[in-house]
């Protein structure tokens, strides 16, 4: 369940501005500034709390009167208990009840931050590490990367993310260790997740180099017999998963080169995730720990 | 129209990054990414509009220390042309069947790797990994969450418009 938290929680720093019944606050995450206006303090507090959790505690409160935020959201309640969600300059949409509204807000916040993050590049990928090298598993939503990441964690890998590889210009991958998004009753927009500790694993806290990139998709009964790609061919395979590619291609390509050009890049179909996790562990012990 | 014997490498609208033995090219107009192997990159970098195909072959021969045939250069130029990496379209030298023959012939004779341009299209947004279909139940959420789709869910048929 998405925890709504208690209504006492407030944006740290107490930088909130009241405009009539509305409350406005702003924060920055991964260099992206966001302002949020809600039509009640209670809703404002809940929005900040879920935003901060979605950004893994990296939301830094800023003063909305001093900074013009890059992205502005307005949330207001209707008499029937549903909400209107507005992304200023883009669209307004009805978003259902409180839970749906918070989930929509979190999803859109993640999209904005992953597209416009400063000084880092978000790639759609699962990430684990063995030894001191990370394994990057790029893939779209529903491609099975969470399943594979979860199996790797069960086999002893350190957990970085099941959704985003956050790459910095020095070529390192940083943890984005949210709760794993393992399907829960098929609920489409759920932010429900399973903490990595539940799987007996641990979350990484420090960035590491990428040792390998695994480009794979599940095919029942398939045996993992990957081909090894050149760095250039590996990078163009990762480009479709690189979120800011169409926004800042120059920076994205520089960062991909820095992060991936020394990695071993493997491409092939896989059978069961647990089998591949075992093979990757053995591969890592042989190839990445030297 | 440029004389195809003097091809010119396109420069505008491209982001270029060199990695060891390869050149990556991202086309901002089409969101296509290309990986040029060493041979294809060497040909592309020689396409300055002043150097003819035989001259490029001669230059590559001296650079690589082995005889490079004109057909090998044409093989690269055909692929660069198909990938829109030349300033002006060039009449293809090899049709698909004759290209296979050429690859076989050049491959046997050549001491250097055949030119290869590998290409992939990046979606408009990497978030765009689902279709622009939406359901009535979630109103416009399916649409607004997909950066590549219009924002409004038409009902029916449940497609973002």
PDB file of C-alpha atoms in Angstrom, chain A residues 10-242:
ATOM      1  CA  UNK A  10       5.450  18.916   6.806  1.00  0.00           C
ATOM      2  CA  UNK A  11       8.028  20.076   4.324  1.00  0.00           C
ATOM      3  CA  UNK A  12      11.241  20.390   6.286  1.00  0.00           C
ATOM      4  CA  UNK A  13      12.439  23.960   6.497  1.00  0.00           C
ATOM      5  CA  UNK A  14       8.848  25.170   6.805  1.00  0.00           C
ATOM      6  CA  UNK A  15       9.027  27.178   3.607  1.00  0.00           C
ATOM      7  CA  UNK A  16       5.353  27.219   2.797  1.00  0.00           C
ATOM      8  CA  UNK A  17       3.330  30.112   1.548  1.00  0.00           C
ATOM      9  CA  UNK A  18      -0.339  30.461   2.078  1.00  0.00           C
ATOM     10  CA  UNK A  19      -2.392  32.138  -0.639  1.00  0.00           C
ATOM     11  CA  UNK A  20      -5.915  32.224   0.672  1.00  0.00           C
ATOM     12  CA  UNK A  21      -6.810  28.574   1.274  1.00  0.00           C
ATOM     13  CA  UNK A  22      -3.976  27.406  -0.936  1.00  0.00           C
ATOM     14  CA  UNK A  23      -0.589  26.278   0.288  1.00  0.00           C
ATOM     15  CA  UNK A  24       2.465  26.469  -1.918  1.00  0.00           C
ATOM     16  CA  UNK A  25       5.849  24.868  -1.478  1.00  0.00           C
ATOM     17  CA  UNK A  26       8.821  24.150  -3.685  1.00  0.00           C
ATOM     18  CA  UNK A  27      11.707  21.743  -3.690  1.00  0.00           C
ATOM     19  CA  UNK A  28      14.623  20.624  -5.752  1.00  0.00           C
ATOM     20  CA  UNK A  29      15.551  17.023  -6.542  1.00  0.00           C
ATOM     21  CA  UNK A  30      18.495  16.021  -8.763  1.00  0.00           C
ATOM     22  CA  UNK A  31      18.784  19.701  -9.706  1.00  0.00           C
ATOM     23  CA  UNK A  32      15.189  19.942 -10.923  1.00  0.00           C
ATOM     24  CA  UNK A  33      13.057  22.583  -9.230  1.00  0.00           C
ATOM     25  CA  UNK A  34       9.383  21.889  -8.676  1.00  0.00           C
ATOM     26  CA  UNK A  35       6.650  23.971  -7.101  1.00  0.00           C
ATOM     27  CA  UNK A  36       3.384  22.551  -5.867  1.00  0.00           C
ATOM     28  CA  UNK A  37       0.227  24.386  -4.960  1.00  0.00           C
ATOM     29  CA  UNK A  38      -2.466  22.486  -3.084  1.00  0.00           C
ATOM     30  CA  UNK A  39      -5.813  23.716  -1.876  1.00  0.00           C
ATOM     31  CA  UNK A  40      -5.232  22.577   1.684  1.00  0.00           C
ATOM     32  CA  UNK A  41      -2.274  22.336   4.034  1.00  0.00           C
ATOM     33  CA  UNK A  42      -3.054  18.698   4.666  1.00  0.00           C
ATOM     34  CA  UNK A  43      -2.880  17.834   0.955  1.00  0.00           C
ATOM     35  CA  UNK A  44       0.291  19.915   0.621  1.00  0.00           C
ATOM     36  CA  UNK A  45       1.960  17.990   3.411  1.00  0.00           C
ATOM     37  CA  UNK A  46       0.997  14.658   1.910  1.00  0.00           C
ATOM     38  CA  UNK A  47       2.279  15.722  -1.522  1.00  0.00           C
ATOM     39  CA  UNK A  48       5.629  16.742  -0.095  1.00  0.00           C
ATOM     40  CA  UNK A  49       5.910  13.531   1.858  1.00  0.00           C
ATOM     41  CA  UNK A  50       5.247  11.260  -1.134  1.00  0.00           C
ATOM     42  CA  UNK A  51       7.516  13.392  -3.338  1.00  0.00           C
ATOM     43  CA  UNK A  52      10.366  13.145  -0.873  1.00  0.00           C
ATOM     44  CA  UNK A  53       9.880   9.399  -0.564  1.00  0.00           C
ATOM     45  CA  UNK A  54       9.742   9.001  -4.361  1.00  0.00           C
ATOM     46  CA  UNK A  55      12.996  10.936  -4.634  1.00  0.00           C
ATOM     47  CA  UNK A  56      14.502   8.801  -1.878  1.00  0.00           C
ATOM     48  CA  UNK A  57      14.783  11.670   0.589  1.00  0.00           C
ATOM     49  CA  UNK A  58      16.630  13.916  -1.870  1.00  0.00           C
ATOM     50  CA  UNK A  59      14.030  16.695  -1.993  1.00  0.00           C
ATOM     51  CA  UNK A  60      15.593  19.913  -0.784  1.00  0.00           C
ATOM     52  CA  UNK A  61      13.041  22.527   0.182  1.00  0.00           C
ATOM     53  CA  UNK A  62      13.482  25.844  -1.610  1.00  0.00           C
ATOM     54  CA  UNK A  63      11.716  29.139  -1.195  1.00  0.00           C
ATOM     55  CA  UNK A  64       9.094  29.450  -3.958  1.00  0.00           C
ATOM     56  CA  UNK A  65       9.128  33.220  -3.619  1.00  0.00           C
ATOM     57  CA  UNK A  66      12.825  33.342  -4.522  1.00  0.00           C
ATOM     58  CA  UNK A  67      13.018  30.714  -7.231  1.00  0.00           C
ATOM     59  CA  UNK A  68      10.849  30.299 -10.320  1.00  0.00           C
ATOM     60  CA  UNK A  69      10.433  26.531 -10.421  1.00  0.00           C
ATOM     61  CA  UNK A  70      10.939  24.757 -13.750  1.00  0.00           C
ATOM     62  CA  UNK A  71       7.859  22.612 -13.202  1.00  0.00           C
ATOM     63  CA  UNK A  72       4.685  23.718 -11.476  1.00  0.00           C
ATOM     64  CA  UNK A  73       1.834  21.541 -10.345  1.00  0.00           C
ATOM     65  CA  UNK A  74      -1.559  22.509  -8.968  1.00  0.00           C
ATOM     66  CA  UNK A  75      -3.809  20.114  -7.087  1.00  0.00           C
ATOM     67  CA  UNK A  76      -7.297  20.909  -6.005  1.00  0.00           C
ATOM     68  CA  UNK A  77     -10.150  18.905  -4.608  1.00  0.00           C
ATOM     69  CA  UNK A  78     -13.626  18.704  -6.050  1.00  0.00           C
ATOM     70  CA  UNK A  79     -16.800  18.490  -4.047  1.00  0.00           C
ATOM     71  CA  UNK A  80     -17.222  14.810  -4.977  1.00  0.00           C
ATOM     72  CA  UNK A  81     -13.936  13.884  -3.241  1.00  0.00           C
ATOM     73  CA  UNK A  82     -11.886  13.571  -6.436  1.00  0.00           C
ATOM     74  CA  UNK A  83      -9.065  15.872  -7.482  1.00  0.00           C
ATOM     75  CA  UNK A  84      -7.907  17.932 -10.422  1.00  0.00           C
ATOM     76  CA  UNK A  85      -4.238  17.704 -11.283  1.00  0.00           C
ATOM     77  CA  UNK A  86      -2.654  20.449 -13.374  1.00  0.00           C
ATOM     78  CA  UNK A  87       0.827  20.521 -14.795  1.00  0.00           C
ATOM     79  CA  UNK A  88       1.063  24.250 -15.475  1.00  0.00           C
ATOM     80  CA  UNK A  89       1.424  25.033 -19.145  1.00  0.00           C
ATOM     81  CA  UNK A  90       0.725  21.434 -20.116  1.00  0.00           C
ATOM     82  CA  UNK A  91      -2.571  19.891 -19.079  1.00  0.00           C
ATOM     83  CA  UNK A  92      -5.215  19.392 -16.430  1.00  0.00           C
ATOM     84  CA  UNK A  93      -6.570  15.979 -15.688  1.00  0.00           C
ATOM     85  CA  UNK A  94      -9.028  14.449 -13.272  1.00  0.00           C
ATOM     86  CA  UNK A  95      -7.112  12.073 -11.081  1.00  0.00           C
ATOM     87  CA  UNK A  96      -9.601  10.174  -8.955  1.00  0.00           C
ATOM     88  CA  UNK A  97      -9.371   9.928  -5.182  1.00  0.00           C
ATOM     89  CA  UNK A  98      -6.543  10.957  -2.897  1.00  0.00           C
ATOM     90  CA  UNK A  99      -4.502   7.812  -3.356  1.00  0.00           C
ATOM     91  CA  UNK A 100      -4.734   7.961  -7.149  1.00  0.00           C
ATOM     92  CA  UNK A 101      -3.883  11.647  -7.066  1.00  0.00           C
ATOM     93  CA  UNK A 102      -0.758  11.085  -4.995  1.00  0.00           C
ATOM     94  CA  UNK A 103       0.301   8.224  -7.242  1.00  0.00           C
ATOM     95  CA  UNK A 104      -0.213  10.303 -10.365  1.00  0.00           C
ATOM     96  CA  UNK A 105       1.785  13.142  -8.831  1.00  0.00           C
ATOM     97  CA  UNK A 106       4.651  10.804  -7.949  1.00  0.00           C
ATOM     98  CA  UNK A 107       4.733   9.270 -11.407  1.00  0.00           C
ATOM     99  CA  UNK A 108       4.752  12.617 -13.161  1.00  0.00           C
ATOM    100  CA  UNK A 109       7.371  13.936 -10.755  1.00  0.00           C
ATOM    101  CA  UNK A 110       9.608  10.960 -11.577  1.00  0.00           C
ATOM    102  CA  UNK A 111       9.168  11.558 -15.293  1.00  0.00           C
ATOM    103  CA  UNK A 112      10.094  15.237 -14.981  1.00  0.00           C
ATOM    104  CA  UNK A 113      13.090  14.595 -12.749  1.00  0.00           C
ATOM    105  CA  UNK A 114      14.394  11.747 -14.915  1.00  0.00           C
ATOM    106  CA  UNK A 115      14.069  13.888 -18.037  1.00  0.00           C
ATOM    107  CA  UNK A 116      15.505  17.126 -16.707  1.00  0.00           C
ATOM    108  CA  UNK A 117      17.958  16.067 -13.968  1.00  0.00           C
ATOM    109  CA  UNK A 118      21.083  18.214 -13.886  1.00  0.00           C
ATOM    110  CA  UNK A 119      24.576  16.805 -14.014  1.00  0.00           C
ATOM    111  CA  UNK A 120      23.404  13.216 -14.301  1.00  0.00           C
ATOM    112  CA  UNK A 121      21.630  11.007 -16.807  1.00  0.00           C
ATOM    113  CA  UNK A 122      18.751   8.686 -15.958  1.00  0.00           C
ATOM    114  CA  UNK A 123      18.622   5.420 -17.873  1.00  0.00           C
ATOM    115  CA  UNK A 124      15.695   2.992 -17.670  1.00  0.00           C
ATOM    116  CA  UNK A 125      17.566   0.058 -16.182  1.00  0.00           C
ATOM    117  CA  UNK A 126      17.844  -2.309 -13.296  1.00  0.00           C
ATOM    118  CA  UNK A 127      21.183  -2.136 -11.498  1.00  0.00           C
ATOM    119  CA  UNK A 128      22.960  -4.410  -9.036  1.00  0.00           C
ATOM    120  CA  UNK A 129      26.582  -4.776  -8.059  1.00  0.00           C
ATOM    121  CA  UNK A 130      28.863  -7.631  -7.183  1.00  0.00           C
ATOM    122  CA  UNK A 131      32.248  -6.844  -5.772  1.00  0.00           C
ATOM    123  CA  UNK A 132      32.789  -3.235  -6.697  1.00  0.00           C
ATOM    124  CA  UNK A 133      31.358  -3.288 -10.200  1.00  0.00           C
ATOM    125  CA  UNK A 134      27.796  -2.723 -11.260  1.00  0.00           C
ATOM    126  CA  UNK A 135      25.747  -4.687 -13.733  1.00  0.00           C
ATOM    127  CA  UNK A 136      23.345  -2.569 -15.736  1.00  0.00           C
ATOM    128  CA  UNK A 137      20.202  -4.208 -17.134  1.00  0.00           C
ATOM    129  CA  UNK A 138      18.477  -1.735 -19.463  1.00  0.00           C
ATOM    130  CA  UNK A 139      14.857  -2.360 -20.308  1.00  0.00           C
ATOM    131  CA  UNK A 140      11.443  -0.808 -20.678  1.00  0.00           C
ATOM    132  CA  UNK A 141       8.716  -1.159 -18.091  1.00  0.00           C
ATOM    133  CA  UNK A 142       7.424  -4.709 -18.154  1.00  0.00           C
ATOM    134  CA  UNK A 143      10.592  -6.131 -19.707  1.00  0.00           C
ATOM    135  CA  UNK A 144      11.324  -8.214 -16.612  1.00  0.00           C
ATOM    136  CA  UNK A 145      14.210  -6.186 -15.231  1.00  0.00           C
ATOM    137  CA  UNK A 146      12.711  -6.062 -11.723  1.00  0.00           C
ATOM    138  CA  UNK A 147      12.398  -9.855 -11.715  1.00  0.00           C
ATOM    139  CA  UNK A 148      16.009 -10.240 -12.770  1.00  0.00           C
ATOM    140  CA  UNK A 149      17.224  -7.640 -10.285  1.00  0.00           C
ATOM    141  CA  UNK A 150      15.289  -9.350  -7.487  1.00  0.00           C
ATOM    142  CA  UNK A 151      16.862 -12.706  -8.366  1.00  0.00           C
ATOM    143  CA  UNK A 152      20.336 -11.160  -8.428  1.00  0.00           C
ATOM    144  CA  UNK A 153      19.696  -9.666  -4.989  1.00  0.00           C
ATOM    145  CA  UNK A 154      18.542 -13.066  -3.681  1.00  0.00           C
ATOM    146  CA  UNK A 155      21.838 -14.474  -4.988  1.00  0.00           C
ATOM    147  CA  UNK A 156      23.806 -11.897  -3.001  1.00  0.00           C
ATOM    148  CA  UNK A 157      24.081  -8.844  -5.249  1.00  0.00           C
ATOM    149  CA  UNK A 158      23.925  -5.357  -3.782  1.00  0.00           C
ATOM    150  CA  UNK A 159      20.783  -3.512  -4.851  1.00  0.00           C
ATOM    151  CA  UNK A 160      20.984  -0.206  -6.750  1.00  0.00           C
ATOM    152  CA  UNK A 161      17.649   0.099  -8.530  1.00  0.00           C
ATOM    153  CA  UNK A 162      14.952  -1.741 -10.395  1.00  0.00           C
ATOM    154  CA  UNK A 163      13.996   1.331 -12.408  1.00  0.00           C
ATOM    155  CA  UNK A 164      16.749   3.867 -12.997  1.00  0.00           C
ATOM    156  CA  UNK A 165      20.475   3.834 -13.478  1.00  0.00           C
ATOM    157  CA  UNK A 166      21.587   7.305 -12.449  1.00  0.00           C
ATOM    158  CA  UNK A 167      24.840   7.997 -14.289  1.00  0.00           C
ATOM    159  CA  UNK A 168      27.202  10.841 -13.475  1.00  0.00           C
ATOM    160  CA  UNK A 169      29.695  12.444 -15.872  1.00  0.00           C
ATOM    161  CA  UNK A 170      32.584  10.630 -14.154  1.00  0.00           C
ATOM    162  CA  UNK A 171      31.077   7.368 -15.418  1.00  0.00           C
ATOM    163  CA  UNK A 172      29.779   6.092 -12.091  1.00  0.00           C
ATOM    164  CA  UNK A 173      26.313   4.680 -11.475  1.00  0.00           C
ATOM    165  CA  UNK A 174      24.551   5.947  -8.342  1.00  0.00           C
ATOM    166  CA  UNK A 175      21.992   4.055  -6.264  1.00  0.00           C
ATOM    167  CA  UNK A 176      18.315   4.807  -6.819  1.00  0.00           C
ATOM    168  CA  UNK A 177      17.285   2.145  -4.389  1.00  0.00           C
ATOM    169  CA  UNK A 178      13.538   2.471  -4.209  1.00  0.00           C
ATOM    170  CA  UNK A 179      11.369  -0.402  -3.000  1.00  0.00           C
ATOM    171  CA  UNK A 180      11.231  -3.017  -5.750  1.00  0.00           C
ATOM    172  CA  UNK A 181       8.187  -2.702  -7.946  1.00  0.00           C
ATOM    173  CA  UNK A 182       7.124  -6.317  -7.922  1.00  0.00           C
ATOM    174  CA  UNK A 183       3.659  -6.767  -9.384  1.00  0.00           C
ATOM    175  CA  UNK A 184       1.043  -6.697  -6.705  1.00  0.00           C
ATOM    176  CA  UNK A 185      -2.247  -8.039  -7.934  1.00  0.00           C
ATOM    177  CA  UNK A 186      -1.623  -6.425 -11.300  1.00  0.00           C
ATOM    178  CA  UNK A 187      -2.497  -2.954 -10.024  1.00  0.00           C
ATOM    179  CA  UNK A 188      -1.319  -0.721 -12.834  1.00  0.00           C
ATOM    180  CA  UNK A 189      -0.510   2.585 -11.209  1.00  0.00           C
ATOM    181  CA  UNK A 190       0.530   1.296  -7.855  1.00  0.00           C
ATOM    182  CA  UNK A 191       3.551   2.741  -6.132  1.00  0.00           C
ATOM    183  CA  UNK A 192       3.532  -0.313  -3.914  1.00  0.00           C
ATOM    184  CA  UNK A 193       6.913  -1.827  -3.558  1.00  0.00           C
ATOM    185  CA  UNK A 194       8.887  -4.411  -1.649  1.00  0.00           C
ATOM    186  CA  UNK A 195      11.846  -3.186   0.387  1.00  0.00           C
ATOM    187  CA  UNK A 196      15.039  -4.906  -0.708  1.00  0.00           C
ATOM    188  CA  UNK A 197      15.564  -6.143   2.857  1.00  0.00           C
ATOM    189  CA  UNK A 198      12.427  -8.270   2.475  1.00  0.00           C
ATOM    190  CA  UNK A 199      14.311 -10.241  -0.178  1.00  0.00           C
ATOM    191  CA  UNK A 200      17.242 -10.647   2.203  1.00  0.00           C
ATOM    192  CA  UNK A 201      19.262  -8.044   0.316  1.00  0.00           C
ATOM    193  CA  UNK A 202      20.914  -4.730   0.975  1.00  0.00           C
ATOM    194  CA  UNK A 203      20.758  -1.401  -0.833  1.00  0.00           C
ATOM    195  CA  UNK A 204      23.902   0.272  -2.098  1.00  0.00           C
ATOM    196  CA  UNK A 205      24.828   3.651  -0.704  1.00  0.00           C
ATOM    197  CA  UNK A 206      27.862   4.549  -2.812  1.00  0.00           C
ATOM    198  CA  UNK A 207      28.330   4.940  -6.562  1.00  0.00           C
ATOM    199  CA  UNK A 208      30.456   2.412  -8.450  1.00  0.00           C
ATOM    200  CA  UNK A 209      31.812   1.826 -11.954  1.00  0.00           C
ATOM    201  CA  UNK A 210      29.816  -0.245 -14.403  1.00  0.00           C
ATOM    202  CA  UNK A 211      31.444  -3.588 -15.064  1.00  0.00           C
ATOM    203  CA  UNK A 212      28.862  -5.085 -17.393  1.00  0.00           C
ATOM    204  CA  UNK A 213      25.765  -4.209 -19.357  1.00  0.00           C
ATOM    205  CA  UNK A 214      23.281  -7.024 -19.912  1.00  0.00           C
ATOM    206  CA  UNK A 215      20.867  -6.564 -22.804  1.00  0.00           C
ATOM    207  CA  UNK A 216      18.300  -9.309 -22.554  1.00  0.00           C
ATOM    208  CA  UNK A 217      14.687 -10.302 -22.819  1.00  0.00           C
ATOM    209  CA  UNK A 218      12.864 -13.306 -21.493  1.00  0.00           C
ATOM    210  CA  UNK A 219      12.037 -16.173 -23.820  1.00  0.00           C
ATOM    211  CA  UNK A 220      10.618 -19.328 -22.213  1.00  0.00           C
ATOM    212  CA  UNK A 221      13.150 -22.148 -22.295  1.00  0.00           C
ATOM    213  CA  UNK A 222      15.916 -19.974 -23.744  1.00  0.00           C
ATOM    214  CA  UNK A 223      19.511 -20.625 -22.765  1.00  0.00           C
ATOM    215  CA  UNK A 224      21.753 -17.677 -21.962  1.00  0.00           C
ATOM    216  CA  UNK A 225      24.347 -17.662 -24.733  1.00  0.00           C
ATOM    217  CA  UNK A 226      25.114 -13.990 -25.152  1.00  0.00           C
ATOM    218  CA  UNK A 227      27.138 -12.316 -27.826  1.00  0.00           C
ATOM    219  CA  UNK A 228      29.622  -9.712 -26.709  1.00  0.00           C
ATOM    220  CA  UNK A 229      29.081  -6.301 -28.275  1.00  0.00           C
ATOM    221  CA  UNK A 230      31.645  -3.620 -28.975  1.00  0.00           C
ATOM    222  CA  UNK A 231      31.384  -0.502 -26.776  1.00  0.00           C
ATOM    223  CA  UNK A 232      29.869   1.532 -29.618  1.00  0.00           C
ATOM    224  CA  UNK A 233      27.252  -1.076 -30.454  1.00  0.00           C
ATOM    225  CA  UNK A 234      26.500  -1.454 -26.752  1.00  0.00           C
ATOM    226  CA  UNK A 235      26.006   2.276 -26.308  1.00  0.00           C
ATOM    227  CA  UNK A 236      23.543   2.544 -29.195  1.00  0.00           C
ATOM    228  CA  UNK A 237      21.551  -0.304 -27.622  1.00  0.00           C
ATOM    229  CA  UNK A 238      21.343   1.692 -24.384  1.00  0.00           C
ATOM    230  CA  UNK A 239      20.373   4.955 -26.111  1.00  0.00           C
ATOM    231  CA  UNK A 240      16.666   4.027 -26.502  1.00  0.00           C
ATOM    232  CA  UNK A 241      16.508   3.615 -22.708  1.00  0.00           C
ATOM    233  CA  UNK A 242      18.311   6.887 -21.995  1.00  0.00           C
TER     234      UNK A 242
END
